[in-house]
Short mmCIF file of the C-alpha atoms (twelve columns), coordinates in Angstrom:
data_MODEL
# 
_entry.id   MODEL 
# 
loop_
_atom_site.group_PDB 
_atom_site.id 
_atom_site.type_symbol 
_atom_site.label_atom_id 
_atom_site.label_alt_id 
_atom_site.label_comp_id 
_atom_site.label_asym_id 
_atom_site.label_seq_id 
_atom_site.Cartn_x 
_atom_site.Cartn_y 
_atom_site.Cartn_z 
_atom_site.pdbx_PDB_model_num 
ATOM 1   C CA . UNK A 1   0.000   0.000   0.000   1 
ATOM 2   C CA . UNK A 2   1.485   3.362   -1.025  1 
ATOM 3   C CA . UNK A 3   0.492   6.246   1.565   1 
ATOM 4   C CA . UNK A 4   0.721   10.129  0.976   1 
ATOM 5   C CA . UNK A 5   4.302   9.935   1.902   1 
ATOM 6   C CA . UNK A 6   5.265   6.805   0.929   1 
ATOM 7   C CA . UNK A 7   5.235   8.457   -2.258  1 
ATOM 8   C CA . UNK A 8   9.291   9.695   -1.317  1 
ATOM 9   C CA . UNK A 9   9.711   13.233  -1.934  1 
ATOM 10  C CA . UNK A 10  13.174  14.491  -1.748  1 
ATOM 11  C CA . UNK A 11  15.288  17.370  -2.832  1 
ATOM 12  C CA . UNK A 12  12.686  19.800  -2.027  1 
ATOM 13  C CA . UNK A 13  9.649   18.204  -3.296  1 
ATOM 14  C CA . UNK A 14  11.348  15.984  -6.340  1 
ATOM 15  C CA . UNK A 15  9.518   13.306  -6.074  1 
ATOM 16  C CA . UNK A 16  10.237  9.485   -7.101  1 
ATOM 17  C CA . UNK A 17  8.362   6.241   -6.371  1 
ATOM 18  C CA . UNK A 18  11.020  3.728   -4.367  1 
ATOM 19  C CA . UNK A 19  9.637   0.669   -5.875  1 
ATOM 20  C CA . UNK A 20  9.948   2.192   -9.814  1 
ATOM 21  C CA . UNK A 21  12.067  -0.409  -11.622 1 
ATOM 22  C CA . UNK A 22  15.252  0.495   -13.485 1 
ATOM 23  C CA . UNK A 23  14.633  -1.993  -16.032 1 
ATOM 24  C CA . UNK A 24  10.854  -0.837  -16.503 1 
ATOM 25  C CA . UNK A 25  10.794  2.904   -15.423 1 
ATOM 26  C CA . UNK A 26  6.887   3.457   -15.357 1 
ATOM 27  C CA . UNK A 27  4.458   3.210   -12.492 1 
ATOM 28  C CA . UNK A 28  1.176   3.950   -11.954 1 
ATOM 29  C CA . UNK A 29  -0.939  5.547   -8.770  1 
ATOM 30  C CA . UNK A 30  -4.532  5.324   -7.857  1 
ATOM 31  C CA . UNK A 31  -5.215  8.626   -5.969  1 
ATOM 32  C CA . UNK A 32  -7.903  9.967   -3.224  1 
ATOM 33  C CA . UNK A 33  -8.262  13.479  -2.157  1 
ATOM 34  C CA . UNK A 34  -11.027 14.827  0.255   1 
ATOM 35  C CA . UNK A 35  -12.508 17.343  1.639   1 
ATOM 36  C CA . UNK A 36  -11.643 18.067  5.495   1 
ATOM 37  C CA . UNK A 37  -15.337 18.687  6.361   1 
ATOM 38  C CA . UNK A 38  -15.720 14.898  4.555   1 
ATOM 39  C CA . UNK A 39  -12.787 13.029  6.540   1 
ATOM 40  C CA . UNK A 40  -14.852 11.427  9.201   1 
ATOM 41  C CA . UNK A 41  -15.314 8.383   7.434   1 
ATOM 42  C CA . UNK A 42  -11.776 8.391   6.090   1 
ATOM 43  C CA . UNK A 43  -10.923 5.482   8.059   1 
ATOM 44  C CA . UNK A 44  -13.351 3.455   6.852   1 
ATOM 45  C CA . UNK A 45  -12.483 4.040   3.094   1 
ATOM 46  C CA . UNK A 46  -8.925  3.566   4.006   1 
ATOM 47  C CA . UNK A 47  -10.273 -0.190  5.694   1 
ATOM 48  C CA . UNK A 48  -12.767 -0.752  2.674   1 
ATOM 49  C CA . UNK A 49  -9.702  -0.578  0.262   1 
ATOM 50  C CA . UNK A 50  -7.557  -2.902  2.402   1 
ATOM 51  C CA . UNK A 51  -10.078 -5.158  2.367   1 
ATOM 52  C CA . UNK A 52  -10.254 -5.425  -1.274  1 
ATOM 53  C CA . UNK A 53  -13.635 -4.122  -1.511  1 
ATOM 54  C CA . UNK A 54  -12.037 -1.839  -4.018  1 
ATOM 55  C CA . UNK A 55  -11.101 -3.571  -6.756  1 
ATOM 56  C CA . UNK A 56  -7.673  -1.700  -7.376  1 
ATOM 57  C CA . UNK A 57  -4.536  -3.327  -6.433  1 
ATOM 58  C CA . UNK A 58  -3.215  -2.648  -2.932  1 
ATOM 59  C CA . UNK A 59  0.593   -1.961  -3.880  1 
ATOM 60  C CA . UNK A 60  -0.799  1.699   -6.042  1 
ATOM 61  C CA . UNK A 61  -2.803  3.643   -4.077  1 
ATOM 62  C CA . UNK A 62  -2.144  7.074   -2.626  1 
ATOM 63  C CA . UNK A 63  -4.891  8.182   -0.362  1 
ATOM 64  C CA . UNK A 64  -4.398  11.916  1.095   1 
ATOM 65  C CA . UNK A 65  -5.193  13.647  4.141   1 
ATOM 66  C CA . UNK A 66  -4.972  17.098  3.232   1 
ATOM 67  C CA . UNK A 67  -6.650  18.727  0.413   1 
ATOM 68  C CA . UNK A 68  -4.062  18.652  -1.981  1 
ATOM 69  C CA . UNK A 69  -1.034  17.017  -3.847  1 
ATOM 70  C CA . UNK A 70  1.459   19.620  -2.941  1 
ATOM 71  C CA . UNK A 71  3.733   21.390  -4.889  1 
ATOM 72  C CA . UNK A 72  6.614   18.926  -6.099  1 
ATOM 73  C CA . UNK A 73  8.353   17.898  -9.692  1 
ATOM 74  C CA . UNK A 74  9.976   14.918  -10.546 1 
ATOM 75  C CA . UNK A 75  12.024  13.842  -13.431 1 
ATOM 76  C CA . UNK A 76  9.303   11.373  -14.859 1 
ATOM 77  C CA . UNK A 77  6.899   12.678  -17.395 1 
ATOM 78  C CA . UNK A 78  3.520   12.308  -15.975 1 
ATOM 79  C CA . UNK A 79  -0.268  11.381  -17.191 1 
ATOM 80  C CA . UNK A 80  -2.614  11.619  -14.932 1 
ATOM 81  C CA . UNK A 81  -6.726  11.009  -15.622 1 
ATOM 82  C CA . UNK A 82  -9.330  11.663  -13.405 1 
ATOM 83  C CA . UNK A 83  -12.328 8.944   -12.340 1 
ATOM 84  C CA . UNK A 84  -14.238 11.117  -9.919  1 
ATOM 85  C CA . UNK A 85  -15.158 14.903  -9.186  1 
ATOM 86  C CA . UNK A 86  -13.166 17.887  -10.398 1 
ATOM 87  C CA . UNK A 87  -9.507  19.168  -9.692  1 
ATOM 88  C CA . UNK A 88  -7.003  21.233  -11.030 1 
ATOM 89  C CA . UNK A 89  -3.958  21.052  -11.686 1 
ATOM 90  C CA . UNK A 90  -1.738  23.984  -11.253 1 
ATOM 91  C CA . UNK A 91  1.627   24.528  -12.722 1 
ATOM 92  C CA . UNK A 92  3.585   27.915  -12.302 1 
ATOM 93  C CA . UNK A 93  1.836   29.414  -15.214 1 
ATOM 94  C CA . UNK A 94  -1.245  26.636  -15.719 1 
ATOM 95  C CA . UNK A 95  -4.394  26.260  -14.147 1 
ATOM 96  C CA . UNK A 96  -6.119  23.529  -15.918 1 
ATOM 97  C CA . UNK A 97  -9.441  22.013  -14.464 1 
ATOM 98  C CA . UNK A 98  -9.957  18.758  -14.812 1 
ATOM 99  C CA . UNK A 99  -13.393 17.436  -14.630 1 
ATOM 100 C CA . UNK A 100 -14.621 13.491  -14.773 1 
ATOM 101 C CA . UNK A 101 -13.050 11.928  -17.625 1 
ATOM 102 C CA . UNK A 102 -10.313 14.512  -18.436 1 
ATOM 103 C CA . UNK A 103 -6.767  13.876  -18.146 1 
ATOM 104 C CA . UNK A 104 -3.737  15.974  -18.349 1 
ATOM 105 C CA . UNK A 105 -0.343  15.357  -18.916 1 
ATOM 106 C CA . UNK A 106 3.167   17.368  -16.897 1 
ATOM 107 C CA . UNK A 107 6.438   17.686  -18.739 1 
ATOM 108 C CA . UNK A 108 9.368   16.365  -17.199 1 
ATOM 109 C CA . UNK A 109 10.733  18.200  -14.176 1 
ATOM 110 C CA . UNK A 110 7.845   20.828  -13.788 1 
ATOM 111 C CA . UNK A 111 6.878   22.137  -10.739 1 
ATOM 112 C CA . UNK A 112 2.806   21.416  -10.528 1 
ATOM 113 C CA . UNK A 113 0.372   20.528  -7.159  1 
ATOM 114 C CA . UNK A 114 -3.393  19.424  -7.077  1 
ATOM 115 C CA . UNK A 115 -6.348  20.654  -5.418  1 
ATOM 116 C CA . UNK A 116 -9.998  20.047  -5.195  1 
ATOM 117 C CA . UNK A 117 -12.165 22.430  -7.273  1 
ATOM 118 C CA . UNK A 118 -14.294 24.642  -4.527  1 
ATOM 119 C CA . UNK A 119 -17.576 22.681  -3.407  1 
ATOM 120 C CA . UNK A 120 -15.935 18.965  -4.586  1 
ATOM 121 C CA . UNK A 121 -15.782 16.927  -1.505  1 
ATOM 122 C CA . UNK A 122 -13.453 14.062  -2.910  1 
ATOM 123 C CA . UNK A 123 -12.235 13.343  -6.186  1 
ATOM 124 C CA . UNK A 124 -10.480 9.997   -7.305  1 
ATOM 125 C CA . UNK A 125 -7.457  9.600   -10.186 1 
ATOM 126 C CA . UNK A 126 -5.086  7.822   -12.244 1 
ATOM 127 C CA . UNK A 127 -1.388  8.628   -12.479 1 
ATOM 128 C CA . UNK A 128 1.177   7.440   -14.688 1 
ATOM 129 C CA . UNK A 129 4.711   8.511   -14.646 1 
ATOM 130 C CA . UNK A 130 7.383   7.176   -16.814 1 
ATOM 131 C CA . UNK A 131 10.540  8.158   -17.352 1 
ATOM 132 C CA . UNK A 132 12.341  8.979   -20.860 1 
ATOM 133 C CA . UNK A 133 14.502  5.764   -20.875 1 
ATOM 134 C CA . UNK A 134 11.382  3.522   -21.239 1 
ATOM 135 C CA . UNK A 135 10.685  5.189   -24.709 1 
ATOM 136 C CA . UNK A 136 14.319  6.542   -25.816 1 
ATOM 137 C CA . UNK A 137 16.456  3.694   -26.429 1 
ATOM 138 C CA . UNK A 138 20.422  3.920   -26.280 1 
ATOM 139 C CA . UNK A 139 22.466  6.762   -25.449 1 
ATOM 140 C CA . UNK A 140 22.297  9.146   -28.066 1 
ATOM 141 C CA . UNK A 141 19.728  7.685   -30.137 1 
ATOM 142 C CA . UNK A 142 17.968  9.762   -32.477 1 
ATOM 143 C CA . UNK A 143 14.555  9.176   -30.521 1 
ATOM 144 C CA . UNK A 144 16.017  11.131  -27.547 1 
ATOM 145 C CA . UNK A 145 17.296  14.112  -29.932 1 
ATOM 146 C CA . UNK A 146 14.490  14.306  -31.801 1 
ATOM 147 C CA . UNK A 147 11.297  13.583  -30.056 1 
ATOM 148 C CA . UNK A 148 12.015  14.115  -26.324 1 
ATOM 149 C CA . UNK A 149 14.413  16.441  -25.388 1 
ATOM 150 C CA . UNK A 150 12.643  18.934  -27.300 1 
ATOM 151 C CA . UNK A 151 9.693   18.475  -25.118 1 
ATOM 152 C CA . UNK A 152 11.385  17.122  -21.946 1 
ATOM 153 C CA . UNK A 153 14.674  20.809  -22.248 1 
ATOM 154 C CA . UNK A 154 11.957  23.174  -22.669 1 
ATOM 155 C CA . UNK A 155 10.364  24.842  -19.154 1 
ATOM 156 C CA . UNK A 156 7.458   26.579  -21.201 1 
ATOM 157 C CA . UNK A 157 6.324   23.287  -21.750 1 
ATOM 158 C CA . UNK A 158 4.290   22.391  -18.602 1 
ATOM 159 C CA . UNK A 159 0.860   20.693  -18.881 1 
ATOM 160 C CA . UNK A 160 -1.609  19.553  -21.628 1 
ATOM 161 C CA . UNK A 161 -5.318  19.674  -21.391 1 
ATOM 162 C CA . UNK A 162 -7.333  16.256  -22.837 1 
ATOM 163 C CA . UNK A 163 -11.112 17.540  -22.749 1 
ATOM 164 C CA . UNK A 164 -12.737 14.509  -22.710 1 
ATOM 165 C CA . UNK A 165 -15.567 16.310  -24.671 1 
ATOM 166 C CA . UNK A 166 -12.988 16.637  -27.444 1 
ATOM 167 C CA . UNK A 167 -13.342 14.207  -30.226 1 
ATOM 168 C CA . UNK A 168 -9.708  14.545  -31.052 1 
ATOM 169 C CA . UNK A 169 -8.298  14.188  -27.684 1 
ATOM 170 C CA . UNK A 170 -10.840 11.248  -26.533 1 
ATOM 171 C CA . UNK A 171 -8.331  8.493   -28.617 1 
ATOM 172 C CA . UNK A 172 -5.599  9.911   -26.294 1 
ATOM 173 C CA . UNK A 173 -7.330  9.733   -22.948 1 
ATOM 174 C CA . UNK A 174 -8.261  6.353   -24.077 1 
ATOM 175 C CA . UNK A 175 -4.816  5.265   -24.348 1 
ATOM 176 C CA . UNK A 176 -4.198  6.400   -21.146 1 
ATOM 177 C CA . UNK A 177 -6.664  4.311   -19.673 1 
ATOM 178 C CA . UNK A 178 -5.379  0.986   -21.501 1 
ATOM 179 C CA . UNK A 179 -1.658  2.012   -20.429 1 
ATOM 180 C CA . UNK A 180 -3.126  1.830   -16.848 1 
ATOM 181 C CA . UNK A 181 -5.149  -1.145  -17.108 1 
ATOM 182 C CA . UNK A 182 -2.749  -3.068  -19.238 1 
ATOM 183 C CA . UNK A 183 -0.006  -2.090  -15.876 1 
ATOM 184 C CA . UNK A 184 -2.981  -3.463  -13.669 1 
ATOM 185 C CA . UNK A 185 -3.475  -6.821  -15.715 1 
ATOM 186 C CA . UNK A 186 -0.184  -7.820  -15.866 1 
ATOM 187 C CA . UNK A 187 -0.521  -10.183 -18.104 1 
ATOM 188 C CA . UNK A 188 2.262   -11.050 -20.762 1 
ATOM 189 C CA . UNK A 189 3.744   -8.666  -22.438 1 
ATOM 190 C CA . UNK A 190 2.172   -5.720  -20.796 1 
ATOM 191 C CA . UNK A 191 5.676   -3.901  -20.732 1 
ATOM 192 C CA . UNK A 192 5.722   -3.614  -24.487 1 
ATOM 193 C CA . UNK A 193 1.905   -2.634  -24.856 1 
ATOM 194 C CA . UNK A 194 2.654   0.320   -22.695 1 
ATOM 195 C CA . UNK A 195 5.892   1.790   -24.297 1 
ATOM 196 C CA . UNK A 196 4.261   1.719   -27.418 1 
ATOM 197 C CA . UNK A 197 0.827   3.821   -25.839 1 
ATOM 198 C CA . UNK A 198 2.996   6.119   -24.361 1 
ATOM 199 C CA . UNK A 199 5.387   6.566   -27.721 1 
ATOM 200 C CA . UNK A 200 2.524   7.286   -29.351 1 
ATOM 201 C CA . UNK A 201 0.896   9.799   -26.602 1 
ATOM 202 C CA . UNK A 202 4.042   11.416  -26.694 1 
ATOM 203 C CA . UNK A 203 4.639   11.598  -30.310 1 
ATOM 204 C CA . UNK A 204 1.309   13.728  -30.442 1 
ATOM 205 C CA . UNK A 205 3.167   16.434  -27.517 1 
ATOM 206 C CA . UNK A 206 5.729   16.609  -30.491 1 
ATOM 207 C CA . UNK A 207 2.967   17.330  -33.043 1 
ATOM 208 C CA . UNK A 208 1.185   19.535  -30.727 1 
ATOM 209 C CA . UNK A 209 4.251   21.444  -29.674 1 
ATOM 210 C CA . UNK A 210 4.547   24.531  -31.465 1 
ATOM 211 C CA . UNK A 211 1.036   24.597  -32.051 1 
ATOM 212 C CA . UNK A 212 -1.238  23.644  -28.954 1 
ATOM 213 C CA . UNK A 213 1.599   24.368  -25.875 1 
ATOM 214 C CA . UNK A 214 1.496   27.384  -24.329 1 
ATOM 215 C CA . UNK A 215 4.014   29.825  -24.971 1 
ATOM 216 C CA . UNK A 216 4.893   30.963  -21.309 1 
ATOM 217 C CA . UNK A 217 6.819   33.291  -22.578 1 
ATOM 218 C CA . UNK A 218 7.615   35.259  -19.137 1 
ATOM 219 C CA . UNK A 219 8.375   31.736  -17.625 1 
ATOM 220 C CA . UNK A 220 12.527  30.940  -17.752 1 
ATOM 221 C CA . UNK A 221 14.888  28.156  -16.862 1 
ATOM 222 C CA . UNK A 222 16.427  30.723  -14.179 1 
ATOM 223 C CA . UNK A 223 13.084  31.686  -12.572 1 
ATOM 224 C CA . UNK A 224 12.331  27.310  -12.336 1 
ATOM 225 C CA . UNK A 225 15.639  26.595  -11.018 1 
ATOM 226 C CA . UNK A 226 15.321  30.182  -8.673  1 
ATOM 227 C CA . UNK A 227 11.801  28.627  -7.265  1 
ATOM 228 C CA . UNK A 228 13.236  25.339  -6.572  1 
ATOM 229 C CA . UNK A 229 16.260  26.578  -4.852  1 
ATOM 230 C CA . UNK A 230 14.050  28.229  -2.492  1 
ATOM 231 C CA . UNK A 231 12.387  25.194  -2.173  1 
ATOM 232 C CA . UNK A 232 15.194  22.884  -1.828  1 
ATOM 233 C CA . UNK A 233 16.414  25.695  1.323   1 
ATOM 234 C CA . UNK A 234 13.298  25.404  3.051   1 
ATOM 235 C CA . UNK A 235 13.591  21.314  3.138   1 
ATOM 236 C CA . UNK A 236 16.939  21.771  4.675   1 
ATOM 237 C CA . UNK A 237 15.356  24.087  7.014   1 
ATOM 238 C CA . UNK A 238 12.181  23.332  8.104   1 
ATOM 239 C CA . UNK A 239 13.245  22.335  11.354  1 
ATOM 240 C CA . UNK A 240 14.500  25.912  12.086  1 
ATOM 241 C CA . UNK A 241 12.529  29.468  12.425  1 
ATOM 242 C CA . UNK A 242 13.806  30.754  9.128   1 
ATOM 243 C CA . UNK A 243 12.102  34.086  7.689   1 
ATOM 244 C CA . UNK A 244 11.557  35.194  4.250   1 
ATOM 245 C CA . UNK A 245 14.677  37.149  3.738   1 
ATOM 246 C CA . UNK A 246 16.274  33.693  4.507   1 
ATOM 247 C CA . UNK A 247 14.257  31.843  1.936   1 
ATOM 248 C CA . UNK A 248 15.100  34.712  -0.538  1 
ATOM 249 C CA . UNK A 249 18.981  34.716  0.330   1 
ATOM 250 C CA . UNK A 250 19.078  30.710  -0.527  1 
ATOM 251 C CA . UNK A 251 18.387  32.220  -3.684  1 
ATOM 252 C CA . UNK A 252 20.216  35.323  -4.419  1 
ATOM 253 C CA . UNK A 253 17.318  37.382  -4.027  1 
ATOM 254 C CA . UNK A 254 16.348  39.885  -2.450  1 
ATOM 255 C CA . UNK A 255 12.697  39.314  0.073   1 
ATOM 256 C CA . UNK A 256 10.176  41.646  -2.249  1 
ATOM 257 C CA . UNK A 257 11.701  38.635  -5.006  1 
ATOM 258 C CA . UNK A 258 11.276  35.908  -3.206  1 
ATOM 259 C CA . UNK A 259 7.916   37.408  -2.249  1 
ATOM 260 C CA . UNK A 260 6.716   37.581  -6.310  1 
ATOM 261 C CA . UNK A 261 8.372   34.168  -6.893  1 
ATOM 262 C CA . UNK A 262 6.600   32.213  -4.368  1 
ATOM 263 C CA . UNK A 263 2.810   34.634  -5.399  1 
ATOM 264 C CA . UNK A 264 3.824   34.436  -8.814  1 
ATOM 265 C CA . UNK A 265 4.219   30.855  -9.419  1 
ATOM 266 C CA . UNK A 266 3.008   28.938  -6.660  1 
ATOM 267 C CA . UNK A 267 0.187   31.092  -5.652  1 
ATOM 268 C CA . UNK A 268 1.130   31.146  -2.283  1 
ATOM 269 C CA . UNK A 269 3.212   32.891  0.535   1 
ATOM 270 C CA . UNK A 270 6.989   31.423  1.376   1 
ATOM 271 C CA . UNK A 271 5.188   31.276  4.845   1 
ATOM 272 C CA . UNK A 272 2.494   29.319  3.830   1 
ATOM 273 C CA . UNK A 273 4.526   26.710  1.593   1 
ATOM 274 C CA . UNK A 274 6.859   26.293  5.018   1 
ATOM 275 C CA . UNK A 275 3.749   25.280  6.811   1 
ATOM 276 C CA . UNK A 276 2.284   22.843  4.364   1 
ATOM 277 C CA . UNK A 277 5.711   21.414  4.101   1 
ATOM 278 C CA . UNK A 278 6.104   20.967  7.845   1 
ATOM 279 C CA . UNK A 279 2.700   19.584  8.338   1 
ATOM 280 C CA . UNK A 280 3.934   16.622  5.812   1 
ATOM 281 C CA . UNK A 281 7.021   15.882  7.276   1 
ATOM 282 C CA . UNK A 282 4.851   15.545  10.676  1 
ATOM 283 C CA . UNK A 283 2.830   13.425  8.667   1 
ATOM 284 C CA . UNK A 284 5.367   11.209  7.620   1 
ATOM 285 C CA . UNK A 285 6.603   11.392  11.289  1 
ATOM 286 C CA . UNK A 286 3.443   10.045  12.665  1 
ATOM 287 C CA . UNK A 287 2.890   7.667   10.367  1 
ATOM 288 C CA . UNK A 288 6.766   5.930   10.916  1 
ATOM 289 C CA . UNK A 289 8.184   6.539   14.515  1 
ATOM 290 C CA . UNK A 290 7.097   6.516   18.130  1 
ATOM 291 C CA . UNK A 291 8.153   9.755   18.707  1 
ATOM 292 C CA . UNK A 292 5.748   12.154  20.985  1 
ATOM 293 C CA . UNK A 293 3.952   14.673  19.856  1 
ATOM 294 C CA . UNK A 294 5.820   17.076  21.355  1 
ATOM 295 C CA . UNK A 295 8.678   15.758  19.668  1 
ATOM 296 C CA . UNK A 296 7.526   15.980  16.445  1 
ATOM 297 C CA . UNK A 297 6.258   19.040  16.862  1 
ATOM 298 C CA . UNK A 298 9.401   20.405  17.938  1 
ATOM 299 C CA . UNK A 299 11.385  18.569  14.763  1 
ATOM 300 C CA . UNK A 300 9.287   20.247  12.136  1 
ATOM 301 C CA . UNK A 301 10.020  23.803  13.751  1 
ATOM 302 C CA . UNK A 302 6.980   24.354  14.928  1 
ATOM 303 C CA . UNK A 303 6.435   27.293  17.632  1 
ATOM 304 C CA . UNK A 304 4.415   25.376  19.956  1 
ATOM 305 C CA . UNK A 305 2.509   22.183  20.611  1 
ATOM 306 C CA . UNK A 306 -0.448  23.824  21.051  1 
ATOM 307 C CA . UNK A 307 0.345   25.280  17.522  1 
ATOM 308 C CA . UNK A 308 1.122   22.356  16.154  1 
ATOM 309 C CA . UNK A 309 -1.740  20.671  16.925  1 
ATOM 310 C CA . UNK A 310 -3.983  23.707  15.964  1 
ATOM 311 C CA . UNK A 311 -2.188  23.682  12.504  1 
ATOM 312 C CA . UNK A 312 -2.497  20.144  11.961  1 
ATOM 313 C CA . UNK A 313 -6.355  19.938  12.311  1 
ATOM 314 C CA . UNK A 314 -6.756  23.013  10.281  1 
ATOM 315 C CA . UNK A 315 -4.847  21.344  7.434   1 
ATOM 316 C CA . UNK A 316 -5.249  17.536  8.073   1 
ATOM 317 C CA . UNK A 317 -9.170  17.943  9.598   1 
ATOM 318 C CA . UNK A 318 -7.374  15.714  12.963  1 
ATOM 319 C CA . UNK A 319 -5.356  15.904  15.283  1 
ATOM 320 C CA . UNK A 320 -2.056  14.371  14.973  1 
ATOM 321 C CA . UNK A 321 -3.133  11.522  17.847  1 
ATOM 322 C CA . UNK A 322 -6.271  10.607  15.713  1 
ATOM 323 C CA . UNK A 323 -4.369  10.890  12.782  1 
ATOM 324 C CA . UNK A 324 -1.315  7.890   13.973  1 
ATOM 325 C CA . UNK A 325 -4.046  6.125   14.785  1 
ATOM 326 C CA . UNK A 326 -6.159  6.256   11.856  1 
ATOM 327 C CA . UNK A 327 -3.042  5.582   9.862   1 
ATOM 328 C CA . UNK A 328 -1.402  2.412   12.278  1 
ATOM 329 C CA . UNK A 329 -5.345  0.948   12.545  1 
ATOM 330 C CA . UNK A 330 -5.544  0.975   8.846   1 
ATOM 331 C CA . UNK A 331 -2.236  -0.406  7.982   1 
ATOM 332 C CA . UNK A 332 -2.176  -3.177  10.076  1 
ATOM 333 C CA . UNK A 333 -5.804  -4.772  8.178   1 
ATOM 334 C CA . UNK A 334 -2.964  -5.299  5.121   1 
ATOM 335 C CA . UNK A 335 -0.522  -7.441  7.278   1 
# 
């Protein structure tokens, strides 16, 4: 079973799957996000799906306890579809909503998060990430010049719409389906059925490049790798009171910079991403150690317990004791 953080983010936020194979660099996620006011039978979806009663295989889920997938990249190209409700997807210059049936797809090493659309209580989706080598071939083949790089180089290139309402685009959100069921069935062969959907979904990016992308034009290699510097010094940090001017320093830049950066791109405060990331690494800490509360709240630089705890229900909709529990009660149903 694949938790929140079990999906390993590292590097500020670079995220990677620990059980992606080397010799087959693709993977697949089923994802849950809810609604806080809607988390009091959390547990009970959480023991319905260990059960089985699901029908999706145990070892790909990702079931979240806050309202989003937060802001993270990861080297993998990325297709993601979605089976319930409405979301968006937000990249540093994107906001694409993505309503039942829709999919989207994220360029390689773009910054992007996930939230529920206003009045959607839960919504339910299908991830893919792969990485280049499954499609390229040997080092310095002409597939890699030719076809990916020029997608996989560029940092205006950051997410595709498929409108399921779209004639032309339903063939394509159809392949993404088979890639993920084909992963699911496992049946003989299935490797080579999905390198040759996703060649073929990402020889349409190629066509659609200069055409259906979006320009970005104000959007620049320095201002990606200037927001992910920031980011990488705050996951250093966390555990420290660290202000804005030290976020913007990490960076070269001065605080009214770091201040647009951070707006800007991630449509947020530097304050406000430090919280969300220190609520996850308390996550993660509840979830695998025996450490106190008041240790963990004290190891993700947090103020206060009282603080702590008043943070983590506003984000989480628990407190950090019912939320170990939820998470050790549900876990132990799969052993």
């Amino acid at each position: 079973m694949i938790l929140q953080t079990q999906v390993i983010v590292n590097s500020s936020q670079q995220e990677y799957f620990s059980s992606m194979d080397s010799g087959f660099p693709y993977f697949s996620v089923l994802g849950v996000l809810k609604k806080r006011s809607n988390r009091k039978h959390a547990g009970a979806y959480l023991n319905q799906y260990l059960k089985g009663d699901s029908g999706e295989s145990k070892e790909n889920f990702r079931f979240s306890m806050m309202e989003i997938v937060p802001w993270h990249w990861h080297e993998e190209f990325e297709f993601c579809k979605v089976i319930k409700g409405t979301c968006r997807f937000l990249t540093p210059t994107q906001t694409i909503k993505l309503n039942e049936g829709d999919a989207v797809f994220i360029n390689a090493n773009c910054l992007h998060m996930v939230d529920l659309e206003d009045g959607v209580n839960e919504v339910v989706y299908h991830t893919q990430q792969f990485n280049s080598a499954l499609l390229e071939g040997p080092t310095g083949s002409i597939i890699k010049h030719k076809y990916i790089q020029p997608i996989s180089n560029d940092p205006c290139i950051q997410g595709f719409f498929f409108n399921a309402n779209d004639l032309n685009h339903q063939p394509l959100i159809a392949s993404t389906e088979s890639a993920y069921t084909t992963y699911l069935q496992n049946d003989l062969g299935y490797e080579m059925c999905i390198r040759n959907l996703l060649s073929e979904l990402l020889l349409y990016m190629v066509k659609a490049h200069k055409d259906e992308f979006s320009s970005n034009a104000g959007y620049s290699l320095p201002i990606n790798n200037r927001i992910k510097t920031m980011m990488t010094f705050i996951e250093y940090n966390y555990m420290d009171k660290i202000s804005v001017e030290d976020i913007g320093s990490s960076a070269n830049v001065s605080k009214r910079e770091c201040l647009r950066c951070f707006s800007t791109y991630l449509h947020m405060s530097p304050f406000m991403y430090l919280t969300h990331f220190r609520i996850r690494k308390a996550m993660q800490l509840l979830e695998r150690s025996e450490d106190s509360i008041i240790q963990i709240s004290e190891a993700c630089g947090f103020s206060s317990n009282s603080y702590f705890g008043k943070v983590f229900r506003h984000h989480v909709g628990s407190t950090p004791n019912e939320y170990r529990k939820l998470i050790h009660d549900s876990c132990s149903l799969s052993t």
